[in-house]
PDB file of C-alpha atoms and ligand atoms in Angstrom:
ATOM      1  CA  UNK N 635      10.528  23.101 -75.046  1.00  0.00           C
ATOM      2  CA  UNK N 636       8.680  25.559 -72.853  1.00  0.00           C
ATOM      3  CA  UNK N 637       9.585  28.912 -74.364  1.00  0.00           C
ATOM      4  CA  UNK N 638       8.547  31.600 -71.958  1.00  0.00           C
ATOM      5  CA  UNK N 639       8.789  34.727 -74.095  1.00  0.00           C
ATOM      6  CA  UNK N 640       8.984  35.574 -77.760  1.00  0.00           C
ATOM      7  CA  UNK N 641      12.456  34.669 -79.039  1.00  0.00           C
ATOM      8  CA  UNK N 642      13.290  38.202 -80.239  1.00  0.00           C
ATOM      9  CA  UNK N 643      12.812  39.531 -76.727  1.00  0.00           C
ATOM     10  CA  UNK N 644      16.091  37.979 -75.604  1.00  0.00           C
ATOM     11  CA  UNK N 645      19.585  39.427 -75.813  1.00  0.00           C
ATOM     12  CA  UNK N 646      18.355  42.893 -76.639  1.00  0.00           C
ATOM     13  CA  UNK N 647      21.193  45.140 -75.495  1.00  0.00           C
ATOM     14  CA  UNK N 648      19.690  48.474 -76.435  1.00  0.00           C
ATOM     15  CA  UNK N 649      16.657  48.837 -74.209  1.00  0.00           C
ATOM     16  CA  UNK N 650      15.700  49.290 -70.602  1.00  0.00           C
ATOM     17  CA  UNK N 651      17.175  50.698 -67.423  1.00  0.00           C
ATOM     18  CA  UNK N 652      19.219  47.631 -66.466  1.00  0.00           C
ATOM     19  CA  UNK N 653      21.108  48.018 -69.727  1.00  0.00           C
ATOM     20  CA  UNK N 654      23.427  50.689 -68.308  1.00  0.00           C
ATOM     21  CA  UNK N 655      24.896  48.081 -65.923  1.00  0.00           C
ATOM     22  CA  UNK N 656      25.131  45.470 -68.684  1.00  0.00           C
ATOM     23  CA  UNK N 657      26.908  47.944 -70.935  1.00  0.00           C
ATOM     24  CA  UNK N 658      29.293  49.029 -68.199  1.00  0.00           C
ATOM     25  CA  UNK N 659      30.198  45.398 -67.477  1.00  0.00           C
ATOM     26  CA  UNK N 660      31.062  44.958 -71.163  1.00  0.00           C
ATOM     27  CA  UNK N 661      33.067  48.173 -71.264  1.00  0.00           C
ATOM     28  CA  UNK N 662      35.233  46.970 -68.384  1.00  0.00           C
ATOM     29  CA  UNK N 663      35.481  43.436 -69.759  1.00  0.00           C
ATOM     30  CA  UNK N 664      36.606  44.618 -73.201  1.00  0.00           C
ATOM     31  CA  UNK N 665      39.049  47.089 -71.654  1.00  0.00           C
ATOM     32  CA  UNK N 666      40.690  44.725 -69.173  1.00  0.00           C
ATOM     33  CA  UNK N 667      40.650  41.257 -70.738  1.00  0.00           C
ATOM     34  CA  UNK N 668      44.036  41.100 -72.430  1.00  0.00           C
ATOM     35  CA  UNK N 669      46.413  38.182 -73.035  1.00  0.00           C
ATOM     36  CA  UNK N 670      48.398  39.181 -69.960  1.00  0.00           C
ATOM     37  CA  UNK N 671      45.258  39.371 -67.802  1.00  0.00           C
ATOM     38  CA  UNK N 672      43.894  35.988 -68.966  1.00  0.00           C
ATOM     39  CA  UNK N 673      47.205  34.242 -68.314  1.00  0.00           C
ATOM     40  CA  UNK N 674      47.387  35.824 -64.872  1.00  0.00           C
ATOM     41  CA  UNK N 675      43.831  34.724 -63.990  1.00  0.00           C
ATOM     42  CA  UNK N 676      44.477  31.151 -65.137  1.00  0.00           C
ATOM     43  CA  UNK N 677      47.491  30.934 -62.862  1.00  0.00           C
ATOM     44  CA  UNK N 678      45.641  32.536 -59.989  1.00  0.00           C
ATOM     45  CA  UNK N 679      42.313  30.693 -60.103  1.00  0.00           C
ATOM     46  CA  UNK N 680      43.136  27.256 -61.569  1.00  0.00           C
ATOM     47  CA  UNK N 681      44.538  25.933 -58.306  1.00  0.00           C
ATOM     48  CA  UNK N 682      41.909  23.250 -57.535  1.00  0.00           C
ATOM     49  CA  UNK N 683      42.429  23.652 -53.808  1.00  0.00           C
ATOM     50  CA  UNK N 684      38.937  24.705 -52.712  1.00  0.00           C
ATOM     51  CA  UNK N 685      36.821  21.589 -52.108  1.00  0.00           C
ATOM     52  CA  UNK N 686      33.094  22.253 -52.267  1.00  0.00           C
ATOM     53  CA  UNK N 687      30.081  20.004 -52.154  1.00  0.00           C
ATOM     54  CA  UNK N 688      28.142  20.336 -55.424  1.00  0.00           C
ATOM     55  CA  UNK N 689      24.930  21.362 -53.677  1.00  0.00           C
ATOM     56  CA  UNK N 690      26.643  23.938 -51.482  1.00  0.00           C
ATOM     57  CA  UNK N 691      28.179  25.416 -54.625  1.00  0.00           C
ATOM     58  CA  UNK N 692      24.744  25.486 -56.288  1.00  0.00           C
ATOM     59  CA  UNK N 693      23.201  27.125 -53.207  1.00  0.00           C
ATOM     60  CA  UNK N 694      25.900  29.811 -53.215  1.00  0.00           C
ATOM     61  CA  UNK N 695      24.498  31.015 -56.539  1.00  0.00           C
ATOM     62  CA  UNK N 696      21.353  32.020 -54.635  1.00  0.00           C
ATOM     63  CA  UNK N 697      23.340  35.129 -53.800  1.00  0.00           C
ATOM     64  CA  UNK N 698      24.568  36.007 -57.279  1.00  0.00           C
ATOM     65  CA  UNK N 699      22.702  37.908 -59.994  1.00  0.00           C
ATOM     66  CA  UNK N 700      24.533  37.998 -63.344  1.00  0.00           C
ATOM     67  CA  UNK N 701      24.993  41.670 -64.258  1.00  0.00           C
ATOM     68  CA  UNK N 702      25.739  40.861 -67.916  1.00  0.00           C
ATOM     69  CA  UNK N 703      22.346  39.269 -68.524  1.00  0.00           C
ATOM     70  CA  UNK N 704      19.755  41.661 -69.954  1.00  0.00           C
ATOM     71  CA  UNK N 705      17.044  38.974 -69.706  1.00  0.00           C
ATOM     72  CA  UNK N 706      17.070  37.823 -66.111  1.00  0.00           C
ATOM     73  CA  UNK N 707      17.351  39.525 -62.751  1.00  0.00           C
ATOM     74  CA  UNK N 708      16.859  36.423 -60.600  1.00  0.00           C
ATOM     75  CA  UNK N 709      19.616  34.669 -58.626  1.00  0.00           C
ATOM     76  CA  UNK N 710      21.733  32.557 -60.952  1.00  0.00           C
ATOM     77  CA  UNK N 711      20.671  29.274 -59.375  1.00  0.00           C
ATOM     78  CA  UNK N 712      17.161  29.916 -60.714  1.00  0.00           C
ATOM     79  CA  UNK N 713      18.524  30.176 -64.253  1.00  0.00           C
ATOM     80  CA  UNK N 714      20.370  26.869 -63.770  1.00  0.00           C
ATOM     81  CA  UNK N 715      17.258  25.051 -62.591  1.00  0.00           C
ATOM     82  CA  UNK N 716      15.133  26.623 -65.366  1.00  0.00           C
ATOM     83  CA  UNK N 717      17.641  25.408 -67.977  1.00  0.00           C
ATOM     84  CA  UNK N 718      17.825  21.898 -66.520  1.00  0.00           C
ATOM     85  CA  UNK N 719      14.058  21.550 -66.197  1.00  0.00           C
ATOM     86  CA  UNK N 720      13.552  22.547 -69.861  1.00  0.00           C
ATOM     87  CA  UNK N 721      16.123  19.963 -70.978  1.00  0.00           C
ATOM     88  CA  UNK N 722      14.431  17.385 -68.767  1.00  0.00           C
ATOM     89  CA  UNK N 723      10.957  18.175 -70.114  1.00  0.00           C
ATOM     90  CA  UNK N 724      12.280  17.604 -73.647  1.00  0.00           C
ATOM     91  CA  UNK N 725      13.443  14.121 -72.561  1.00  0.00           C
ATOM     92  CA  UNK N 726      17.037  14.882 -73.446  1.00  0.00           C
ATOM     93  CA  UNK N 727      19.810  12.639 -72.027  1.00  0.00           C
ATOM     94  CA  UNK N 728      20.440  12.677 -68.277  1.00  0.00           C
ATOM     95  CA  UNK N 729      23.997  14.026 -68.691  1.00  0.00           C
ATOM     96  CA  UNK N 730      22.610  16.989 -70.670  1.00  0.00           C
ATOM     97  CA  UNK N 731      20.100  17.709 -67.913  1.00  0.00           C
ATOM     98  CA  UNK N 732      23.044  17.781 -65.491  1.00  0.00           C
ATOM     99  CA  UNK N 733      24.990  20.093 -67.803  1.00  0.00           C
ATOM    100  CA  UNK N 734      21.976  22.435 -67.817  1.00  0.00           C
ATOM    101  CA  UNK N 735      21.942  22.366 -64.038  1.00  0.00           C
ATOM    102  CA  UNK N 736      25.629  23.138 -63.551  1.00  0.00           C
ATOM    103  CA  UNK N 737      26.734  24.998 -66.707  1.00  0.00           C
ATOM    104  CA  UNK N 738      27.140  28.335 -64.896  1.00  0.00           C
ATOM    105  CA  UNK N 739      28.582  26.903 -61.693  1.00  0.00           C
ATOM    106  CA  UNK N 740      31.963  28.487 -62.469  1.00  0.00           C
ATOM    107  CA  UNK N 741      30.386  31.712 -61.199  1.00  0.00           C
ATOM    108  CA  UNK N 742      31.162  30.461 -57.664  1.00  0.00           C
ATOM    109  CA  UNK N 743      34.469  32.181 -58.392  1.00  0.00           C
ATOM    110  CA  UNK N 744      32.835  35.255 -56.809  1.00  0.00           C
ATOM    111  CA  UNK N 745      33.208  33.572 -53.400  1.00  0.00           C
ATOM    112  CA  UNK N 746      36.994  33.979 -53.576  1.00  0.00           C
ATOM    113  CA  UNK N 747      37.178  36.638 -56.266  1.00  0.00           C
ATOM    114  CA  UNK N 748      38.145  40.306 -56.035  1.00  0.00           C
ATOM    115  CA  UNK N 749      36.980  43.646 -57.404  1.00  0.00           C
ATOM    116  CA  UNK N 750      40.298  44.295 -59.138  1.00  0.00           C
ATOM    117  CA  UNK N 751      40.129  40.960 -60.984  1.00  0.00           C
ATOM    118  CA  UNK N 752      36.488  41.567 -61.969  1.00  0.00           C
ATOM    119  CA  UNK N 753      35.584  38.336 -60.185  1.00  0.00           C
ATOM    120  CA  UNK N 754      33.570  39.601 -57.213  1.00  0.00           C
ATOM    121  CA  UNK N 755      29.878  40.142 -56.585  1.00  0.00           C
ATOM    122  CA  UNK N 756      30.276  43.851 -57.433  1.00  0.00           C
ATOM    123  CA  UNK N 757      32.688  43.554 -60.345  1.00  0.00           C
ATOM    124  CA  UNK N 758      31.792  40.693 -62.691  1.00  0.00           C
ATOM    125  CA  UNK N 759      33.696  41.559 -65.884  1.00  0.00           C
ATOM    126  CA  UNK N 760      36.112  38.649 -65.250  1.00  0.00           C
ATOM    127  CA  UNK N 761      33.316  36.148 -64.606  1.00  0.00           C
ATOM    128  CA  UNK N 762      30.327  36.782 -66.880  1.00  0.00           C
ATOM    129  CA  UNK N 763      29.552  38.117 -70.345  1.00  0.00           C
ATOM    130  CA  UNK N 764      30.123  36.868 -73.872  1.00  0.00           C
ATOM    131  CA  UNK N 765      33.735  35.820 -74.342  1.00  0.00           C
ATOM    132  CA  UNK N 766      36.126  36.398 -77.246  1.00  0.00           C
ATOM    133  CA  UNK N 767      39.584  35.195 -78.234  1.00  0.00           C
ATOM    134  CA  UNK N 768      42.446  37.194 -76.734  1.00  0.00           C
ATOM    135  CA  UNK N 769      45.652  37.443 -78.771  1.00  0.00           C
ATOM    136  CA  UNK N 770      44.040  38.322 -82.103  1.00  0.00           C
ATOM    137  CA  UNK N 771      41.839  41.128 -83.443  1.00  0.00           C
ATOM    138  CA  UNK N 772      38.475  41.602 -81.754  1.00  0.00           C
ATOM    139  CA  UNK N 773      35.623  41.108 -84.245  1.00  0.00           C
ATOM    140  CA  UNK N 774      32.649  43.426 -84.778  1.00  0.00           C
ATOM    141  CA  UNK N 775      30.358  40.568 -83.777  1.00  0.00           C
ATOM    142  CA  UNK N 776      31.139  41.270 -80.105  1.00  0.00           C
ATOM    143  CA  UNK N 777      28.279  43.002 -78.309  1.00  0.00           C
ATOM    144  CA  UNK N 778      29.049  46.735 -78.084  1.00  0.00           C
ATOM    145  CA  UNK N 779      31.874  46.509 -80.663  1.00  0.00           C
ATOM    146  CA  UNK N 780      32.531  50.208 -80.034  1.00  0.00           C
ATOM    147  CA  UNK N 781      34.444  49.067 -76.915  1.00  0.00           C
ATOM    148  CA  UNK N 782      36.911  46.907 -78.873  1.00  0.00           C
ATOM    149  CA  UNK N 783      39.298  49.783 -79.336  1.00  0.00           C
ATOM    150  CA  UNK N 784      39.634  50.191 -75.537  1.00  0.00           C
ATOM    151  CA  UNK N 785      41.522  46.888 -75.303  1.00  0.00           C
ATOM    152  CA  UNK N 786      45.289  47.502 -75.064  1.00  0.00           C
ATOM    153  CA  UNK N 787      46.004  44.382 -77.144  1.00  0.00           C
ATOM    154  CA  UNK N 788      44.242  46.017 -80.080  1.00  0.00           C
ATOM    155  CA  UNK N 789      47.139  48.491 -80.133  1.00  0.00           C
ATOM    156  CA  UNK N 790      49.801  45.761 -79.882  1.00  0.00           C
ATOM    157  CA  UNK N 791      51.089  44.474 -83.226  1.00  0.00           C
ATOM    158  CA  UNK N 792      51.554  40.959 -81.782  1.00  0.00           C
ATOM    159  CA  UNK N 793      47.832  40.695 -81.174  1.00  0.00           C
ATOM    160  CA  UNK N 794      45.866  43.066 -83.386  1.00  0.00           C
ATOM    161  CA  UNK N 795      45.818  41.139 -86.662  1.00  0.00           C
ATOM    162  CA  UNK N 796      43.345  38.514 -87.939  1.00  0.00           C
ATOM    163  CA  UNK N 797      45.587  35.690 -86.695  1.00  0.00           C
ATOM    164  CA  UNK N 798      47.462  37.504 -83.955  1.00  0.00           C
ATOM    165  CA  UNK N 799      49.437  34.921 -82.000  1.00  0.00           C
ATOM    166  CA  UNK N 800      47.708  31.905 -83.588  1.00  0.00           C
ATOM    167  CA  UNK N 801      48.322  29.555 -86.501  1.00  0.00           C
ATOM    168  CA  UNK N 802      45.578  29.349 -89.166  1.00  0.00           C
ATOM    169  CA  UNK N 803      43.000  26.651 -88.370  1.00  0.00           C
ATOM    170  CA  UNK N 804      44.518  25.918 -84.954  1.00  0.00           C
ATOM    171  CA  UNK N 805      41.082  25.082 -83.517  1.00  0.00           C
ATOM    172  CA  UNK N 806      39.301  26.852 -80.681  1.00  0.00           C
ATOM    173  CA  UNK N 807      40.645  24.399 -78.086  1.00  0.00           C
ATOM    174  CA  UNK N 808      44.037  25.934 -78.842  1.00  0.00           C
ATOM    175  CA  UNK N 809      42.994  29.536 -78.384  1.00  0.00           C
ATOM    176  CA  UNK N 810      42.931  31.596 -75.222  1.00  0.00           C
ATOM    177  CA  UNK N 811      39.451  32.934 -74.470  1.00  0.00           C
ATOM    178  CA  UNK N 812      38.551  35.838 -72.229  1.00  0.00           C
ATOM    179  CA  UNK N 813      38.582  34.613 -68.633  1.00  0.00           C
ATOM    180  CA  UNK N 814      35.188  33.705 -67.190  1.00  0.00           C
ATOM    181  CA  UNK N 815      32.910  31.106 -65.654  1.00  0.00           C
ATOM    182  CA  UNK N 816      32.823  28.796 -68.708  1.00  0.00           C
ATOM    183  CA  UNK N 817      36.544  28.072 -68.818  1.00  0.00           C
ATOM    184  CA  UNK N 818      36.777  27.982 -65.042  1.00  0.00           C
ATOM    185  CA  UNK N 819      34.167  25.224 -64.680  1.00  0.00           C
ATOM    186  CA  UNK N 820      35.527  23.340 -67.682  1.00  0.00           C
ATOM    187  CA  UNK N 821      38.995  23.217 -66.141  1.00  0.00           C
ATOM    188  CA  UNK N 822      37.666  22.354 -62.683  1.00  0.00           C
ATOM    189  CA  UNK N 823      35.662  19.418 -64.078  1.00  0.00           C
ATOM    190  CA  UNK N 824      38.529  18.306 -66.330  1.00  0.00           C
ATOM    191  CA  UNK N 825      40.605  18.107 -63.173  1.00  0.00           C
ATOM    192  CA  UNK N 826      37.844  16.246 -61.272  1.00  0.00           C
ATOM    193  CA  UNK N 827      38.953  12.598 -61.126  1.00  0.00           C
ATOM    194  CA  UNK N 828      35.468  11.070 -61.169  1.00  0.00           C
ATOM    195  CA  UNK N 829      34.030  13.253 -63.941  1.00  0.00           C
ATOM    196  CA  UNK N 830      32.219  11.148 -66.570  1.00  0.00           C
ATOM    197  CA  UNK N 831      30.331  13.926 -68.376  1.00  0.00           C
ATOM    198  CA  UNK N 832      30.648  13.098 -72.105  1.00  0.00           C
ATOM    199  CA  UNK N 833      32.665  15.267 -74.449  1.00  0.00           C
ATOM    200  CA  UNK N 834      29.538  16.986 -75.848  1.00  0.00           C
ATOM    201  CA  UNK N 835      28.632  18.149 -72.360  1.00  0.00           C
ATOM    202  CA  UNK N 836      32.116  19.407 -71.590  1.00  0.00           C
ATOM    203  CA  UNK N 837      32.115  21.393 -74.842  1.00  0.00           C
ATOM    204  CA  UNK N 838      28.717  22.897 -73.954  1.00  0.00           C
ATOM    205  CA  UNK N 839      30.155  24.006 -70.610  1.00  0.00           C
ATOM    206  CA  UNK N 840      33.365  25.415 -72.084  1.00  0.00           C
ATOM    207  CA  UNK N 841      32.027  27.439 -75.000  1.00  0.00           C
ATOM    208  CA  UNK N 842      28.445  28.434 -74.225  1.00  0.00           C
ATOM    209  CA  UNK N 843      29.396  32.133 -73.798  1.00  0.00           C
ATOM    210  CA  UNK N 844      31.492  32.264 -76.971  1.00  0.00           C
ATOM    211  CA  UNK N 845      28.798  34.151 -78.928  1.00  0.00           C
ATOM    212  CA  UNK N 846      31.038  35.943 -81.460  1.00  0.00           C
ATOM    213  CA  UNK N 847      31.970  32.467 -82.717  1.00  0.00           C
ATOM    214  CA  UNK N 848      28.930  30.214 -82.189  1.00  0.00           C
ATOM    215  CA  UNK N 849      26.328  32.811 -83.132  1.00  0.00           C
ATOM    216  CA  UNK N 850      28.284  35.675 -84.712  1.00  0.00           C
ATOM    217  CA  UNK N 851      30.178  33.431 -87.151  1.00  0.00           C
ATOM    218  CA  UNK N 852      33.562  35.065 -86.500  1.00  0.00           C
ATOM    219  CA  UNK N 853      36.982  33.411 -86.136  1.00  0.00           C
ATOM    220  CA  UNK N 854      36.780  31.310 -89.306  1.00  0.00           C
ATOM    221  CA  UNK N 855      40.535  31.884 -89.668  1.00  0.00           C
ATOM    222  CA  UNK N 856      41.144  29.948 -86.439  1.00  0.00           C
ATOM    223  CA  UNK N 857      38.569  27.158 -86.461  1.00  0.00           C
ATOM    224  CA  UNK N 858      39.141  23.558 -87.524  1.00  0.00           C
ATOM    225  CA  UNK N 859      36.731  20.873 -88.811  1.00  0.00           C
ATOM    226  CA  UNK N 860      36.250  19.637 -85.280  1.00  0.00           C
ATOM    227  CA  UNK N 861      34.806  23.015 -84.302  1.00  0.00           C
ATOM    228  CA  UNK N 862      31.830  22.523 -86.670  1.00  0.00           C
ATOM    229  CA  UNK N 863      30.803  19.561 -84.528  1.00  0.00           C
ATOM    230  CA  UNK N 864      31.377  21.634 -81.403  1.00  0.00           C
ATOM    231  CA  UNK N 865      29.139  24.365 -82.768  1.00  0.00           C
ATOM    232  CA  UNK N 866      26.290  21.923 -83.400  1.00  0.00           C
ATOM    233  CA  UNK N 867      26.446  20.734 -79.806  1.00  0.00           C
ATOM    234  CA  UNK N 868      26.626  24.241 -78.398  1.00  0.00           C
ATOM    235  CA  UNK N 869      23.752  25.642 -80.447  1.00  0.00           C
ATOM    236  CA  UNK N 870      21.630  22.678 -79.374  1.00  0.00           C
ATOM    237  CA  UNK N 871      22.396  23.481 -75.742  1.00  0.00           C
ATOM    238  CA  UNK N 872      22.138  27.225 -76.183  1.00  0.00           C
ATOM    239  CA  UNK N 873      18.377  27.245 -76.761  1.00  0.00           C
ATOM    240  CA  UNK N 874      17.969  25.984 -73.224  1.00  0.00           C
ATOM    241  CA  UNK N 875      20.458  28.476 -71.821  1.00  0.00           C
ATOM    242  CA  UNK N 876      18.744  31.406 -73.484  1.00  0.00           C
ATOM    243  CA  UNK N 877      15.066  30.842 -74.116  1.00  0.00           C
ATOM    244  CA  UNK N 878      14.092  29.274 -70.819  1.00  0.00           C
ATOM    245  CA  UNK N 879      14.582  32.427 -68.767  1.00  0.00           C
ATOM    246  CA  UNK N 880      11.426  33.364 -66.931  1.00  0.00           C
ATOM    247  CA  UNK N 881      10.163  34.592 -63.586  1.00  0.00           C
ATOM    248  CA  UNK N 882       9.181  31.068 -62.529  1.00  0.00           C
ATOM    249  CA  UNK N 883      10.867  30.349 -59.192  1.00  0.00           C
ATOM    250  CA  UNK N 884      12.105  26.888 -58.224  1.00  0.00           C
ATOM    251  CA  UNK N 885      13.314  25.587 -54.889  1.00  0.00           C
ATOM    252  CA  UNK N 886      16.728  23.901 -55.130  1.00  0.00           C
ATOM    253  CA  UNK N 887      15.818  21.487 -52.314  1.00  0.00           C
ATOM    254  CA  UNK N 888      12.702  20.404 -54.196  1.00  0.00           C
ATOM    255  CA  UNK N 889      14.487  19.558 -57.458  1.00  0.00           C
ATOM    256  CA  UNK N 890      17.575  18.081 -55.790  1.00  0.00           C
ATOM    257  CA  UNK N 891      16.154  14.546 -55.265  1.00  0.00           C
ATOM    258  CA  UNK N 892      15.660  14.206 -59.034  1.00  0.00           C
ATOM    259  CA  UNK N 893      19.108  15.530 -60.054  1.00  0.00           C
ATOM    260  CA  UNK N 894      21.201  14.079 -57.230  1.00  0.00           C
ATOM    261  CA  UNK N 895      21.445  10.506 -58.652  1.00  0.00           C
ATOM    262  CA  UNK N 896      22.388  11.949 -62.058  1.00  0.00           C
ATOM    263  CA  UNK N 897      25.064  14.113 -60.447  1.00  0.00           C
ATOM    264  CA  UNK N 898      26.446  11.080 -58.607  1.00  0.00           C
ATOM    265  CA  UNK N 899      26.462   9.051 -61.815  1.00  0.00           C
ATOM    266  CA  UNK N 900      28.564  11.601 -63.728  1.00  0.00           C
ATOM    267  CA  UNK N 901      30.510  13.384 -61.001  1.00  0.00           C
ATOM    268  CA  UNK N 902      30.862  10.780 -58.237  1.00  0.00           C
ATOM    269  CA  UNK N 903      30.292  11.323 -54.535  1.00  0.00           C
ATOM    270  CA  UNK N 904      33.158  13.509 -53.352  1.00  0.00           C
ATOM    271  CA  UNK N 905      33.572  17.281 -53.318  1.00  0.00           C
ATOM    272  CA  UNK N 906      34.535  19.259 -56.405  1.00  0.00           C
ATOM    273  CA  UNK N 907      37.882  21.059 -56.115  1.00  0.00           C
ATOM    274  CA  UNK N 908      37.472  24.595 -57.437  1.00  0.00           C
TER     275      UNK N 908
HETATM  276 FE1  FE2 Z1876      26.956  30.978 -68.671  1.00  0.00          FE
HETATM  277 FE1  FE2 Z1877      23.601  30.142 -68.462  1.00  0.00          FE
END
């Protein structure tokens, strides 16, 4: 894999000018993402009534820079192409190359999002950032754990214990994660009739931002045996999500002829209903 910078230069949340914006995004995310909020966003956004051509959706990410990312200040579509190209250059399966290309596509939510939901261009705390389980105690493995106490659920006895509203070992598929682009795209593709992306790929899409679990090692009280397999898949994918970020600029129209047949193979020809 083409690693563009030293590994320890990534995900450093304590340095640089851009960090104030990253930190502020996390403060708002931790404050506002409660059980009630997540349920409300699922009802509001999982309507599957906005048909969009895959490539138009990709192009729309030319106008979005992820404010939670301390490592990259390029439009998000560049990150998607960089990830896909690294997976391709490692000769990984075609479906995984496609997953690299589209894994952040749920960020198109900004096109119909709002400031008050944290789903707009200006307010991204409901779209991007590492996610956590809502409905049980926030772990110290969250970035900026000092913000955990700002979450109203952490002062609600239904939700502020190790298990909160969950049964032991229920499995992460049965938890409610903070609302964001991972779950949005996962649900959109699950609802897409001609989706043939294999289970590994769907898991990579759904949980790639779940750092307190896949990298922090938290939530052992909730995970099941199946989640160990999930974690293997996600960590395999995660190297390409994280360590391929660079200033190298690609042109979507130039890479499209290579990826288009793969997209057709796994997603079919019609629009995707967001
Ligand atoms: Fe992402
Ligand atoms: Fe990503």
